[in-house]
Every structure is written in C-alpha cells, then in structure tokens.
C-alpha cells in the first residue's frame, strides 16, 4: 500500500497531524505504523506529542515505571500551554487512578477492585441478560420512517450504560444527560466554551449522585466508595471519589458501546465470518469479541505517558516531560505481532496478545465486565434477528468525532429482510 507522506518532519522524525473528527481512523493508524516505531504527532491546538506504533515497544513502554501517567509531569501543562478549554483536557487533566503512578495508583485502584470483584461481575450475568432481552424486544419500536433502526443508539449504548449506572447507583432520570456529558469527554472537536461548561456540569451531576448515595446508601459501588472514605478519610479524598466515579462511568460505557457496535458492524460487512460465528458456540463468539478488540480497537488512542527522564525508544530521543500517546488501534494491526494478515478481520485466526485493554499496572480494570457484556449482547442480536443487515452503505457510516473512541456514530440496520 502506498501511504501519503508525513505532513512534515521534526529533527528527522516524521510528524502526523491527527484528525480530531476521526475521519479515517485506520488509514491514520496505518500511516503512523508505516512511518516508523516512534512518530511525532500533532494534536488539536497544535499541541505536539509522540506515538509509539510498534506492539512490542509499546508493550514495554506502558509497563515501564520511568513513564508517568500523571499530567503534573507534562512540560506543556507546567509551561501553561494547555488551557482548560483544550478539547482533549477531559481525557488528560483528571484526578483518578488513570493519572496516578506507583503507590497512589495502587491505593486508588484497590479501592475499586476490593468491591468490583470478578464474583460481582459474574453475578451481573442474569441482569445483563434481562437488559439485553428487553432492549432487543423494543428494537422494532425504534424504527425510523424508512424502517431502519439505529442499533448503536438503541442497543449497543444502553446495554453498558444501564449496567454501569445500576452498579454505581446513578438514578435513571440522570442517565440521558450523563450520556451526553460522557460523550463530550471523548470528543476531540468541541470548542473551549463547550468543553468548560461540560466539565462543570459533569462534576455537578456526579456530586448529586454522591449526595444521593450518601443520604441513602445502597448496595451500589458509589456507596461502597463513600463508606471507605467515611471509615478512613485518608483512603480517598472527595475529589478522588468524584474523579473515580467519573472514570468508571465514562470508561464503563463509551468503550463497550464501541466494542458492541464495531463487532456487529464487522460481522455485517464480512458475511463469511458472520456465517462462521452463527454456526459456532460460545468459544467462537468469544473469538468475535477478541478479534474485534484487536482489529478495530474501541479505544484507538489513549493519552498520555510522560517520561520522568530523557529516554530513547528505537533510537529516537524523547525528552523528559513530553507526552506519549498509546495508539491501540495502530498496534492491533502490527504485522510483527499479528502476522501478515493483520489487516484482515478473521475470527478463526489464532489469537495473539492484543493491547486493546492495555497492559501492565493500568490494564483495564473493567475488561471482565466488558467481555461479559459483549459475550451476551453480540450473539443475542444475531440470534434474535437472523436477517439483520446494514441499512446503509458501510462507506456512509460516520465516525465518532474523536481521537480516542474508534467507532461509528450510528449503526442503522434493518431487522428483517
Ligand atoms: C471494550 C471495552 C473497553 C476497552 C476497549 C477499554 C480499554 C481500556 C484501556 C486501553 C485502558 C488503559 C489505558 C491506558 O492507561 O493506556 C483502560 C483502563 C481502564 N478501564 Fe477500560 N476499557 C473497556 C471497558 C471498561 C469498563 C466496562 C470499565 C468499567 C467498568 C473500564 C474501566 C477502566 C478503568 C477504571 C481503567 C483504568 C485502570 C488503571 O488506570 O489502573 N473499562 N481501559
């Protein structure tokens, strides 16, 4: 494949300007890979960062304690160059485990893992099955005048949304606005006024959820976090409590929503793979999930790691305090890791380790829940609506306007032939 040349180069390192509208996510990812293992990237607002596009090097880097996740180690922030209205600020300047290192990270992560246990996730199975069935039953009632239904809006999104909101005690009437506010975190195309207003409203909404659970504690995990704080105020500050809730609610829906959407889209556009899946058992459907994660990573890029000292990766020097992006969708198609057919969606391939859930100390804490939701939701759609087809040409699907979320903004389908 011939790829367009890099926009420019800086001290011999190619520079790629990332599209905040996510216009050609995989084309961009291929271009990054093609240009080398370490590429300079330009983000909205002309903010410069790095991207490590090689699976093996990225695996090493994200587990290396010389790379901090704490934005307080980013030179550009320290120099005052990142305003509170920067469109990516909601993914970067947050106070929770994603932006904590070492002991602080372990403290914040343990507060969640001690109640959000594998057993608690498995106990959600019957509830998820009920939610899936209810939503599938209701799909015909959401048909537009032309008979098509947006499967992303009416199925892929409410499955994880309901599960995570119930788990964290978010009242039903708060959920529609919460969804819009969470979408804004992942968007890369908003103006400064919208970014700042959205952040204020997010924190107000989450503070209401915390207040409710404080007044009327339940079996939910927000009440458990509040109890941990009441028992020992040093265990978690109020800011960290709200920051953790924000992280769980944002990470708990946008990501799995992308996984379900991308898997259904992949099967609808690869009929031979769909036939294999429809003939298969649970193991085959688990392969659908893993292959979608690898081939079409729902979190295509994730910000940032900051070297605590000058480092050299693949012969490229990255100074202390610069920002490095993890390009999870680019490495998902790295041929050195996934073979010569890495660009193909093939649910029968022998799965090798992918990084869609990251690796190392920040490995996705919600991976078991995401896998369970996907394992229940994706086959259920095809079993319930065996004649399911895409209602538009795949080329017409509009991507989510994000550097981070990799999915399409709608998934119009026809339930019957
Ligand atoms: C398909 C679905 C999902 C994908 C692709 C995904 C992806 C990721 C990735 C790539 C990271 C690490 C980012 C990094 O540091 O480089 C991460 C972290 C995290 N994810 Fe997920 N995630 C998914 C679902 C979920 C769910 C359902 C939850 C919550 C219930 C969740 C909660 C978290 C949390 C709390 C972290 C931070 C872990 C830490 O910093 O120690 N994720 N996820």
CSV table of C-alpha atoms and ligand atoms in Angstrom, one decimal:
chain,number,residue,atom,x,y,z
A,1,UNK,CA,0.0,0.0,0.0
A,2,UNK,CA,1.3,3.5,-0.8
A,3,UNK,CA,0.7,5.9,2.0
A,4,UNK,CA,0.7,9.7,1.8
A,5,UNK,CA,3.9,11.2,3.1
A,6,UNK,CA,4.0,12.7,6.6
A,7,UNK,CA,2.8,16.3,6.9
A,8,UNK,CA,6.3,17.3,7.9
A,9,UNK,CA,9.3,16.2,9.9
A,10,UNK,CA,10.9,17.4,13.0
A,11,UNK,CA,14.6,16.7,13.6
A,12,UNK,CA,14.3,13.7,11.2
A,13,UNK,CA,11.2,12.3,13.0
A,14,UNK,CA,8.1,12.2,10.9
A,15,UNK,CA,5.1,14.3,12.1
A,16,UNK,CA,1.5,13.3,11.5
A,17,UNK,CA,-1.4,15.6,12.3
A,18,UNK,CA,-4.2,13.5,13.9
A,19,UNK,CA,-7.7,14.2,12.7
A,20,UNK,CA,-9.9,15.3,15.7
A,21,UNK,CA,-13.0,14.1,13.7
A,22,UNK,CA,-11.6,10.6,13.5
A,23,UNK,CA,-12.3,10.7,9.7
A,24,UNK,CA,-10.1,7.8,8.7
A,25,UNK,CA,-9.0,6.2,11.9
A,26,UNK,CA,-7.4,3.1,10.4
A,27,UNK,CA,-5.9,5.0,7.5
A,28,UNK,CA,-4.3,7.3,10.0
A,29,UNK,CA,-3.2,4.3,12.1
A,30,UNK,CA,-1.6,2.6,9.1
A,31,UNK,CA,0.2,5.8,8.2
A,32,UNK,CA,1.6,6.0,11.7
A,33,UNK,CA,2.9,2.4,11.6
A,34,UNK,CA,4.3,2.9,8.1
A,35,UNK,CA,6.3,5.9,9.2
A,36,UNK,CA,8.2,4.0,12.0
A,37,UNK,CA,8.1,2.8,15.5
A,38,UNK,CA,8.2,6.3,17.0
A,39,UNK,CA,6.3,9.1,15.3
A,40,UNK,CA,5.7,12.7,16.2
A,41,UNK,CA,2.0,13.6,16.3
A,42,UNK,CA,0.3,17.0,16.2
A,43,UNK,CA,-2.9,17.3,18.2
A,44,UNK,CA,-5.7,19.9,18.1
A,45,UNK,CA,-4.4,23.3,19.2
A,46,UNK,CA,-1.0,22.5,17.6
A,47,UNK,CA,-0.1,20.5,20.7
A,48,UNK,CA,2.8,18.2,20.0
A,49,UNK,CA,3.2,14.6,21.3
A,50,UNK,CA,4.7,11.2,20.4
A,51,UNK,CA,3.2,7.9,19.3
A,52,UNK,CA,4.9,4.5,19.7
A,53,UNK,CA,3.4,2.4,16.9
A,54,UNK,CA,5.2,-0.9,17.4
A,55,UNK,CA,3.4,-3.5,19.5
A,56,UNK,CA,6.5,-4.9,21.2
A,57,UNK,CA,7.9,-1.4,22.1
A,58,UNK,CA,4.5,-0.1,23.3
A,59,UNK,CA,4.1,-3.2,25.5
A,60,UNK,CA,7.4,-2.5,27.1
A,61,UNK,CA,6.8,1.2,27.5
A,62,UNK,CA,3.4,1.1,29.1
A,63,UNK,CA,4.7,-1.2,31.8
A,64,UNK,CA,7.9,0.8,32.4
A,65,UNK,CA,7.8,2.9,35.7
A,66,UNK,CA,10.1,5.5,34.0
A,67,UNK,CA,6.9,6.7,32.2
A,68,UNK,CA,4.5,8.5,34.4
A,69,UNK,CA,0.8,8.8,33.8
A,70,UNK,CA,0.5,11.9,36.0
A,71,UNK,CA,-0.3,15.1,33.9
A,72,UNK,CA,1.6,17.1,36.5
A,73,UNK,CA,4.7,15.7,34.8
A,74,UNK,CA,3.8,17.2,31.4
A,75,UNK,CA,6.0,20.1,30.4
A,76,UNK,CA,3.3,21.7,28.3
A,77,UNK,CA,1.0,21.9,31.3
A,78,UNK,CA,3.7,23.1,33.5
A,79,UNK,CA,4.5,25.8,31.0
A,80,UNK,CA,0.8,26.9,31.0
A,81,UNK,CA,0.3,25.9,27.3
A,82,UNK,CA,-2.7,23.7,27.9
A,83,UNK,CA,-5.8,25.7,28.6
A,84,UNK,CA,-8.9,24.3,30.5
A,85,UNK,CA,-10.8,24.7,27.2
A,86,UNK,CA,-8.4,22.4,25.2
A,87,UNK,CA,-10.7,19.8,23.6
A,88,UNK,CA,-8.7,16.8,25.0
A,89,UNK,CA,-8.4,18.2,28.5
A,90,UNK,CA,-11.2,15.9,29.9
A,91,UNK,CA,-9.1,12.8,29.0
A,92,UNK,CA,-5.9,14.2,30.4
A,93,UNK,CA,-6.3,16.5,33.4
A,94,UNK,CA,-8.3,14.3,35.7
A,95,UNK,CA,-7.7,13.0,39.2
A,96,UNK,CA,-8.2,9.3,39.4
A,97,UNK,CA,-6.2,6.0,39.0
A,98,UNK,CA,-5.6,6.6,35.3
A,99,UNK,CA,-3.4,9.6,36.0
A,100,UNK,CA,-1.7,8.2,39.1
A,101,UNK,CA,1.5,6.3,39.5
A,102,UNK,CA,3.1,3.7,41.9
A,103,UNK,CA,1.7,3.7,45.4
A,104,UNK,CA,-1.0,6.3,44.7
A,105,UNK,CA,-2.2,4.3,41.7
A,106,UNK,CA,-2.3,1.1,43.8
A,107,UNK,CA,-4.3,2.9,46.5
A,108,UNK,CA,-6.9,4.2,44.1
A,109,UNK,CA,-7.2,1.1,42.1
A,110,UNK,CA,-7.6,-1.2,45.1
A,111,UNK,CA,-10.5,0.9,46.4
A,112,UNK,CA,-12.4,-0.1,43.4
A,113,UNK,CA,-11.1,-3.7,42.9
A,114,UNK,CA,-12.0,-4.6,46.5
A,115,UNK,CA,-15.7,-4.3,45.7
A,116,UNK,CA,-15.7,-4.6,41.9
A,117,UNK,CA,-14.6,-8.2,42.2
A,118,UNK,CA,-14.7,-11.0,39.5
A,119,UNK,CA,-17.5,-12.5,41.5
A,120,UNK,CA,-19.5,-9.3,41.5
A,121,UNK,CA,-19.1,-9.1,37.7
A,122,UNK,CA,-20.3,-12.7,37.3
A,123,UNK,CA,-23.3,-12.0,39.5
A,124,UNK,CA,-24.3,-9.4,36.9
A,125,UNK,CA,-24.9,-12.0,34.2
A,126,UNK,CA,-28.6,-12.6,34.8
A,127,UNK,CA,-29.2,-8.8,35.0
A,128,UNK,CA,-27.3,-8.2,31.7
A,129,UNK,CA,-29.2,-11.0,30.0
A,130,UNK,CA,-32.5,-9.3,31.0
A,131,UNK,CA,-31.4,-5.9,29.8
A,132,UNK,CA,-30.3,-7.4,26.5
A,133,UNK,CA,-33.6,-9.2,26.0
A,134,UNK,CA,-35.6,-6.1,26.9
A,135,UNK,CA,-33.7,-3.9,24.5
A,136,UNK,CA,-33.9,-6.4,21.7
A,137,UNK,CA,-37.7,-6.7,22.2
A,138,UNK,CA,-38.0,-2.9,22.0
A,139,UNK,CA,-35.9,-2.5,18.8
A,140,UNK,CA,-38.8,-2.6,16.3
A,141,UNK,CA,-40.5,0.2,18.2
A,142,UNK,CA,-37.5,2.5,17.4
A,143,UNK,CA,-37.7,2.1,13.7
A,144,UNK,CA,-37.4,5.3,11.6
A,145,UNK,CA,-39.9,6.1,8.8
A,146,UNK,CA,-37.7,4.1,6.4
A,147,UNK,CA,-37.8,1.0,8.6
A,148,UNK,CA,-34.2,1.2,9.8
A,149,UNK,CA,-33.1,1.2,13.5
A,150,UNK,CA,-30.0,2.8,14.9
A,151,UNK,CA,-28.5,-0.2,16.7
A,152,UNK,CA,-25.8,1.8,18.4
A,153,UNK,CA,-28.3,4.2,20.0
A,154,UNK,CA,-31.0,1.7,21.0
A,155,UNK,CA,-28.9,-1.3,21.9
A,156,UNK,CA,-25.1,-1.0,21.9
A,157,UNK,CA,-25.2,2.0,24.1
A,158,UNK,CA,-28.0,1.3,26.6
A,159,UNK,CA,-26.6,-2.2,27.5
A,160,UNK,CA,-23.3,-0.9,29.1
A,161,UNK,CA,-25.0,2.4,30.2
A,162,UNK,CA,-27.7,0.6,32.3
A,163,UNK,CA,-25.3,-1.9,33.7
A,164,UNK,CA,-22.7,0.7,34.9
A,165,UNK,CA,-25.3,3.2,36.1
A,166,UNK,CA,-27.0,0.5,38.2
A,167,UNK,CA,-23.7,-0.7,39.5
A,168,UNK,CA,-22.8,2.9,40.6
A,169,UNK,CA,-26.3,4.0,41.8
A,170,UNK,CA,-26.9,6.6,39.1
A,171,UNK,CA,-30.7,7.3,39.1
A,172,UNK,CA,-32.5,6.7,35.8
A,173,UNK,CA,-33.5,10.3,35.3
A,174,UNK,CA,-29.9,11.4,35.3
A,175,UNK,CA,-28.8,8.9,32.6
A,176,UNK,CA,-29.7,10.7,29.3
A,177,UNK,CA,-27.7,13.9,30.2
A,178,UNK,CA,-24.9,11.8,31.7
A,179,UNK,CA,-24.6,10.0,28.4
A,180,UNK,CA,-24.1,13.3,26.5
A,181,UNK,CA,-21.6,14.6,29.1
A,182,UNK,CA,-19.6,11.4,28.9
A,183,UNK,CA,-19.6,11.6,25.1
A,184,UNK,CA,-18.1,15.1,25.4
A,185,UNK,CA,-15.2,13.7,27.3
A,186,UNK,CA,-14.2,11.5,24.4
A,187,UNK,CA,-14.9,14.1,21.7
A,188,UNK,CA,-12.0,16.0,20.2
A,189,UNK,CA,-13.9,18.6,18.2
A,190,UNK,CA,-15.5,20.8,20.9
A,191,UNK,CA,-14.8,24.5,21.3
A,192,UNK,CA,-13.3,25.8,24.6
A,193,UNK,CA,-16.7,27.2,26.0
A,194,UNK,CA,-18.4,23.8,25.4
A,195,UNK,CA,-15.5,21.9,27.0
A,196,UNK,CA,-15.5,24.0,30.1
A,197,UNK,CA,-19.3,24.1,30.5
A,198,UNK,CA,-19.5,20.3,30.1
A,199,UNK,CA,-16.8,19.8,32.7
A,200,UNK,CA,-18.7,21.9,35.3
A,201,UNK,CA,-21.9,20.1,34.6
A,202,UNK,CA,-20.3,16.7,34.8
A,203,UNK,CA,-19.0,17.4,38.3
A,204,UNK,CA,-22.3,18.8,39.4
A,205,UNK,CA,-24.2,15.7,38.2
A,206,UNK,CA,-21.7,13.4,39.8
A,207,UNK,CA,-21.8,15.4,43.0
A,208,UNK,CA,-25.6,14.9,43.0
A,209,UNK,CA,-25.1,11.1,42.6
A,210,UNK,CA,-22.6,11.1,45.5
A,211,UNK,CA,-25.0,13.1,47.7
A,212,UNK,CA,-27.9,10.8,47.0
A,213,UNK,CA,-25.8,7.7,47.8
A,214,UNK,CA,-24.5,9.4,51.0
A,215,UNK,CA,-28.1,10.2,52.1
A,216,UNK,CA,-29.5,6.9,51.1
A,217,UNK,CA,-26.7,4.2,50.8
A,218,UNK,CA,-27.4,1.1,48.8
A,219,UNK,CA,-25.6,-2.0,47.5
A,220,UNK,CA,-24.0,0.1,44.8
A,221,UNK,CA,-20.3,0.8,44.4
A,222,UNK,CA,-20.6,4.6,44.9
A,223,UNK,CA,-22.0,3.8,48.4
A,224,UNK,CA,-19.1,1.4,48.9
A,225,UNK,CA,-16.5,4.1,48.0
A,226,UNK,CA,-18.3,6.6,50.3
A,227,UNK,CA,-18.1,4.1,53.1
A,228,UNK,CA,-14.4,3.6,52.5
A,229,UNK,CA,-13.9,7.4,52.7
A,230,UNK,CA,-16.0,7.7,55.9
A,231,UNK,CA,-14.0,4.9,57.6
A,232,UNK,CA,-10.7,6.5,56.6
A,233,UNK,CA,-10.7,10.0,55.1
A,234,UNK,CA,-7.1,9.4,54.0
A,235,UNK,CA,-8.1,6.4,51.9
A,236,UNK,CA,-9.7,8.7,49.3
A,237,UNK,CA,-10.3,12.5,49.0
A,238,UNK,CA,-13.6,13.9,48.0
A,239,UNK,CA,-12.0,15.0,44.6
A,240,UNK,CA,-10.7,11.4,44.1
A,241,UNK,CA,-14.1,10.0,44.9
A,242,UNK,CA,-15.9,12.1,42.2
A,243,UNK,CA,-12.9,11.5,39.9
A,244,UNK,CA,-13.2,7.7,40.3
A,245,UNK,CA,-16.9,7.8,39.7
A,246,UNK,CA,-16.3,9.9,36.6
A,247,UNK,CA,-13.7,7.4,35.4
A,248,UNK,CA,-15.9,4.3,36.0
A,249,UNK,CA,-19.0,5.9,34.3
A,250,UNK,CA,-17.1,7.2,31.3
A,251,UNK,CA,-14.9,4.1,30.9
A,252,UNK,CA,-17.8,1.8,31.6
A,253,UNK,CA,-20.0,2.8,28.7
A,254,UNK,CA,-18.2,4.5,25.7
A,255,UNK,CA,-15.7,1.6,25.4
A,256,UNK,CA,-18.1,-1.3,25.5
A,257,UNK,CA,-20.6,0.6,23.3
A,258,UNK,CA,-17.8,0.8,20.7
A,259,UNK,CA,-17.0,-2.9,21.1
A,260,UNK,CA,-20.6,-4.0,20.5
A,261,UNK,CA,-21.0,-1.5,17.6
A,262,UNK,CA,-17.7,-2.5,16.0
A,263,UNK,CA,-18.4,-6.2,16.3
A,264,UNK,CA,-21.8,-6.1,14.8
A,265,UNK,CA,-20.6,-3.8,12.0
A,266,UNK,CA,-17.7,-6.2,11.3
A,267,UNK,CA,-19.9,-9.2,11.1
A,268,UNK,CA,-22.5,-7.4,8.9
A,269,UNK,CA,-19.7,-6.4,6.5
A,270,UNK,CA,-18.0,-9.8,6.5
A,271,UNK,CA,-20.7,-12.3,5.6
A,272,UNK,CA,-18.4,-15.3,5.6
A,273,UNK,CA,-17.2,-14.5,9.1
A,274,UNK,CA,-20.8,-14.0,10.2
A,275,UNK,CA,-21.7,-17.5,8.9
A,276,UNK,CA,-18.8,-19.0,10.9
A,277,UNK,CA,-20.0,-17.2,14.0
A,278,UNK,CA,-23.6,-18.1,13.6
A,279,UNK,CA,-22.7,-21.8,13.3
A,280,UNK,CA,-20.4,-21.5,16.3
A,281,UNK,CA,-20.6,-22.0,20.0
A,282,UNK,CA,-19.6,-19.7,22.9
A,283,UNK,CA,-15.9,-20.0,22.1
A,284,UNK,CA,-16.4,-18.8,18.5
A,285,UNK,CA,-18.4,-15.8,19.8
A,286,UNK,CA,-15.5,-15.1,22.3
A,287,UNK,CA,-13.2,-15.0,19.3
A,288,UNK,CA,-15.5,-12.5,17.6
A,289,UNK,CA,-15.0,-10.3,20.7
A,290,UNK,CA,-11.2,-10.7,20.8
A,291,UNK,CA,-10.8,-10.2,17.1
A,292,UNK,CA,-12.9,-7.0,17.1
A,293,UNK,CA,-10.8,-5.7,20.0
A,294,UNK,CA,-7.6,-6.4,18.0
A,295,UNK,CA,-8.8,-5.4,14.6
A,296,UNK,CA,-11.0,-2.4,15.5
A,297,UNK,CA,-9.9,-1.3,19.0
A,298,UNK,CA,-12.7,0.7,20.5
A,299,UNK,CA,-10.2,2.9,22.3
A,300,UNK,CA,-8.0,3.7,19.3
A,301,UNK,CA,-5.6,6.0,21.1
A,302,UNK,CA,-5.1,6.7,24.8
A,303,UNK,CA,-3.3,9.7,26.3
A,304,UNK,CA,-0.5,10.1,27.8
A,305,UNK,CA,2.6,8.8,29.4
A,306,UNK,CA,5.3,11.3,30.3
A,307,UNK,CA,9.0,10.1,30.6
A,308,UNK,CA,10.4,11.0,34.1
A,309,UNK,CA,13.9,11.2,32.4
A,310,UNK,CA,15.2,11.6,28.9
A,311,UNK,CA,14.6,8.2,27.1
A,312,UNK,CA,15.5,6.6,23.8
A,313,UNK,CA,13.0,4.4,22.0
A,314,UNK,CA,14.0,2.7,18.8
A,315,UNK,CA,16.9,5.2,18.5
A,316,UNK,CA,14.6,8.3,18.9
A,317,UNK,CA,15.3,10.5,21.9
A,318,UNK,CA,12.2,11.6,23.8
A,319,UNK,CA,12.9,14.3,26.4
A,320,UNK,CA,11.7,14.2,29.9
A,321,UNK,CA,8.2,15.6,30.4
A,322,UNK,CA,6.9,15.2,26.8
A,323,UNK,CA,3.6,13.5,26.1
A,324,UNK,CA,3.4,10.0,24.5
A,325,UNK,CA,0.1,8.6,23.2
A,326,UNK,CA,-0.6,4.9,23.2
A,327,UNK,CA,-2.1,4.1,19.7
A,328,UNK,CA,-4.0,0.9,20.5
A,329,UNK,CA,-5.6,0.6,17.1
A,330,UNK,CA,-2.4,1.0,15.2
A,331,UNK,CA,-0.6,-1.7,17.2
A,332,UNK,CA,-3.7,-4.0,16.8
A,333,UNK,CA,-2.7,-4.4,13.2
A,334,UNK,CA,1.1,-4.6,13.7
A,335,UNK,CA,2.2,-7.4,11.4
A,336,UNK,CA,5.2,-8.3,13.5
A,337,UNK,CA,2.7,-9.3,16.3
A,338,UNK,CA,-0.3,-10.4,14.4
A,339,UNK,CA,1.1,-11.8,11.2
A,340,UNK,CA,0.9,-10.8,7.5
A,341,UNK,CA,-2.9,-10.9,7.6
A,342,UNK,CA,-3.1,-8.4,10.5
A,343,UNK,CA,-5.3,-6.1,8.3
A,344,UNK,CA,-8.0,-8.8,7.9
A,345,UNK,CA,-10.9,-9.4,10.2
A,346,UNK,CA,-10.7,-13.2,10.8
A,347,UNK,CA,-12.4,-14.7,13.8
A,348,UNK,CA,-10.7,-18.0,13.1
A,349,UNK,CA,-7.2,-16.7,13.4
A,350,UNK,CA,-5.0,-17.9,16.3
A,351,UNK,CA,-5.3,-15.0,18.7
A,352,UNK,CA,-2.1,-13.5,19.9
A,353,UNK,CA,-1.9,-11.0,22.7
A,354,UNK,CA,-3.5,-7.6,21.8
A,355,UNK,CA,-3.3,-4.4,23.7
A,356,UNK,CA,-6.9,-3.1,23.3
A,357,UNK,CA,-7.2,-3.3,27.1
A,358,UNK,CA,-3.7,-2.1,27.6
A,359,UNK,CA,-1.0,-3.9,29.6
A,360,UNK,CA,0.8,-3.5,32.9
A,361,UNK,CA,-0.4,-1.8,36.0
A,362,UNK,CA,-3.0,0.2,34.2
A,363,UNK,CA,-4.5,-2.8,32.4
A,364,UNK,CA,-8.2,-2.1,32.0
A,365,UNK,CA,-10.0,-2.7,35.3
A,366,UNK,CA,-13.3,-3.3,33.5
A,367,UNK,CA,-12.1,-5.9,31.0
A,368,UNK,CA,-14.0,-8.8,32.6
A,369,UNK,CA,-17.3,-6.8,32.6
A,370,UNK,CA,-16.7,-5.6,29.0
A,371,UNK,CA,-16.1,-9.1,27.9
A,372,UNK,CA,-19.2,-10.4,29.7
A,373,UNK,CA,-21.4,-7.7,28.3
A,374,UNK,CA,-20.1,-8.2,24.7
A,375,UNK,CA,-20.3,-12.1,25.0
A,376,UNK,CA,-24.0,-11.8,26.0
A,377,UNK,CA,-25.0,-8.9,23.7
A,378,UNK,CA,-23.4,-9.6,20.4
A,379,UNK,CA,-24.6,-13.2,19.7
A,380,UNK,CA,-28.1,-12.3,21.1
A,381,UNK,CA,-28.6,-9.7,18.3
A,382,UNK,CA,-27.9,-12.2,15.6
A,383,UNK,CA,-29.9,-15.0,17.2
A,384,UNK,CA,-32.9,-12.7,17.7
A,385,UNK,CA,-32.7,-11.0,14.3
A,386,UNK,CA,-31.1,-13.6,11.9
A,387,UNK,CA,-32.0,-11.5,8.9
A,388,UNK,CA,-30.2,-8.4,10.3
A,389,UNK,CA,-28.5,-6.3,7.6
A,390,UNK,CA,-26.8,-2.8,7.4
A,391,UNK,CA,-29.3,-0.2,6.2
A,392,UNK,CA,-26.7,1.9,4.6
A,393,UNK,CA,-23.5,1.5,2.5
A,394,UNK,CA,-20.7,0.9,5.1
A,395,UNK,CA,-18.8,3.9,3.4
A,396,UNK,CA,-21.6,6.2,4.6
A,397,UNK,CA,-21.1,5.4,8.3
A,398,UNK,CA,-19.9,8.5,10.1
A,399,UNK,CA,-17.1,8.0,12.7
A,400,UNK,CA,-17.4,9.3,16.2
A,401,UNK,CA,-15.6,12.7,16.2
A,402,UNK,CA,-12.8,11.6,18.5
A,403,UNK,CA,-9.1,10.8,18.5
A,404,UNK,CA,-9.8,8.2,21.3
A,405,UNK,CA,-13.1,6.5,20.5
A,406,UNK,CA,-12.9,4.4,17.4
A,407,UNK,CA,-16.4,3.6,16.2
A,408,UNK,CA,-19.3,4.9,14.1
A,409,UNK,CA,-21.6,7.5,15.4
A,410,UNK,CA,-24.7,5.5,14.3
A,411,UNK,CA,-25.3,1.9,13.1
A,412,UNK,CA,-28.5,1.9,11.0
A,413,UNK,CA,-29.7,-1.7,10.5
A,414,UNK,CA,-32.8,-3.5,9.1
A,415,UNK,CA,-34.1,-6.1,11.5
A,416,UNK,CA,-35.8,-8.1,8.8
A,417,UNK,CA,-35.1,-8.8,5.1
B,1,LIG,C1,-14.4,-2.8,25.3
B,1,LIG,C2,-14.4,-2.1,26.4
B,1,LIG,C3,-13.2,-1.5,27.0
B,1,LIG,C4,-12.0,-1.1,26.4
B,1,LIG,C5,-11.5,-1.3,25.0
B,1,LIG,C6,-11.2,-0.5,27.4
B,1,LIG,C7,-9.9,0.0,27.3
B,1,LIG,C8,-9.1,0.4,28.3
B,1,LIG,C9,-7.7,0.8,28.1
B,1,LIG,C10,-7.0,0.8,26.8
B,1,LIG,C11,-7.3,1.2,29.3
B,1,LIG,C12,-5.9,1.7,29.7
B,1,LIG,C13,-5.5,3.0,29.2
B,1,LIG,C14,-4.0,3.3,29.4
B,1,LIG,O1,-3.6,3.5,30.5
B,1,LIG,O2,-3.3,3.3,28.4
B,1,LIG,C15,-8.3,1.1,30.2
B,1,LIG,C16,-8.3,1.4,31.6
B,1,LIG,C17,-9.3,1.4,32.4
B,1,LIG,N1,-10.6,0.9,32.1
B,1,LIG,FE1,-11.2,0.1,30.4
B,1,LIG,N2,-11.9,-0.5,28.6
B,1,LIG,C18,-13.1,-1.1,28.4
B,1,LIG,C19,-14.1,-1.3,29.3
B,1,LIG,C20,-14.1,-0.8,30.6
B,1,LIG,C21,-15.2,-0.9,31.5
B,1,LIG,C22,-16.6,-1.6,31.2
B,1,LIG,C23,-14.8,-0.3,32.7
B,1,LIG,C24,-15.5,-0.2,34.0
B,1,LIG,C25,-16.5,-0.9,34.4
B,1,LIG,C26,-13.5,0.1,32.5
B,1,LIG,C27,-12.7,0.8,33.4
B,1,LIG,C28,-11.4,1.1,33.3
B,1,LIG,C29,-10.6,1.7,34.3
B,1,LIG,C30,-11.1,2.0,35.7
B,1,LIG,C31,-9.3,1.9,33.8
B,1,LIG,C32,-8.1,2.5,34.5
B,1,LIG,C33,-7.2,1.4,35.1
B,1,LIG,C34,-6.0,2.0,35.7
B,1,LIG,O3,-5.5,3.1,35.3
B,1,LIG,O4,-5.4,1.3,36.6
B,1,LIG,N3,-13.1,-0.2,31.2
B,1,LIG,N4,-9.4,0.6,29.6
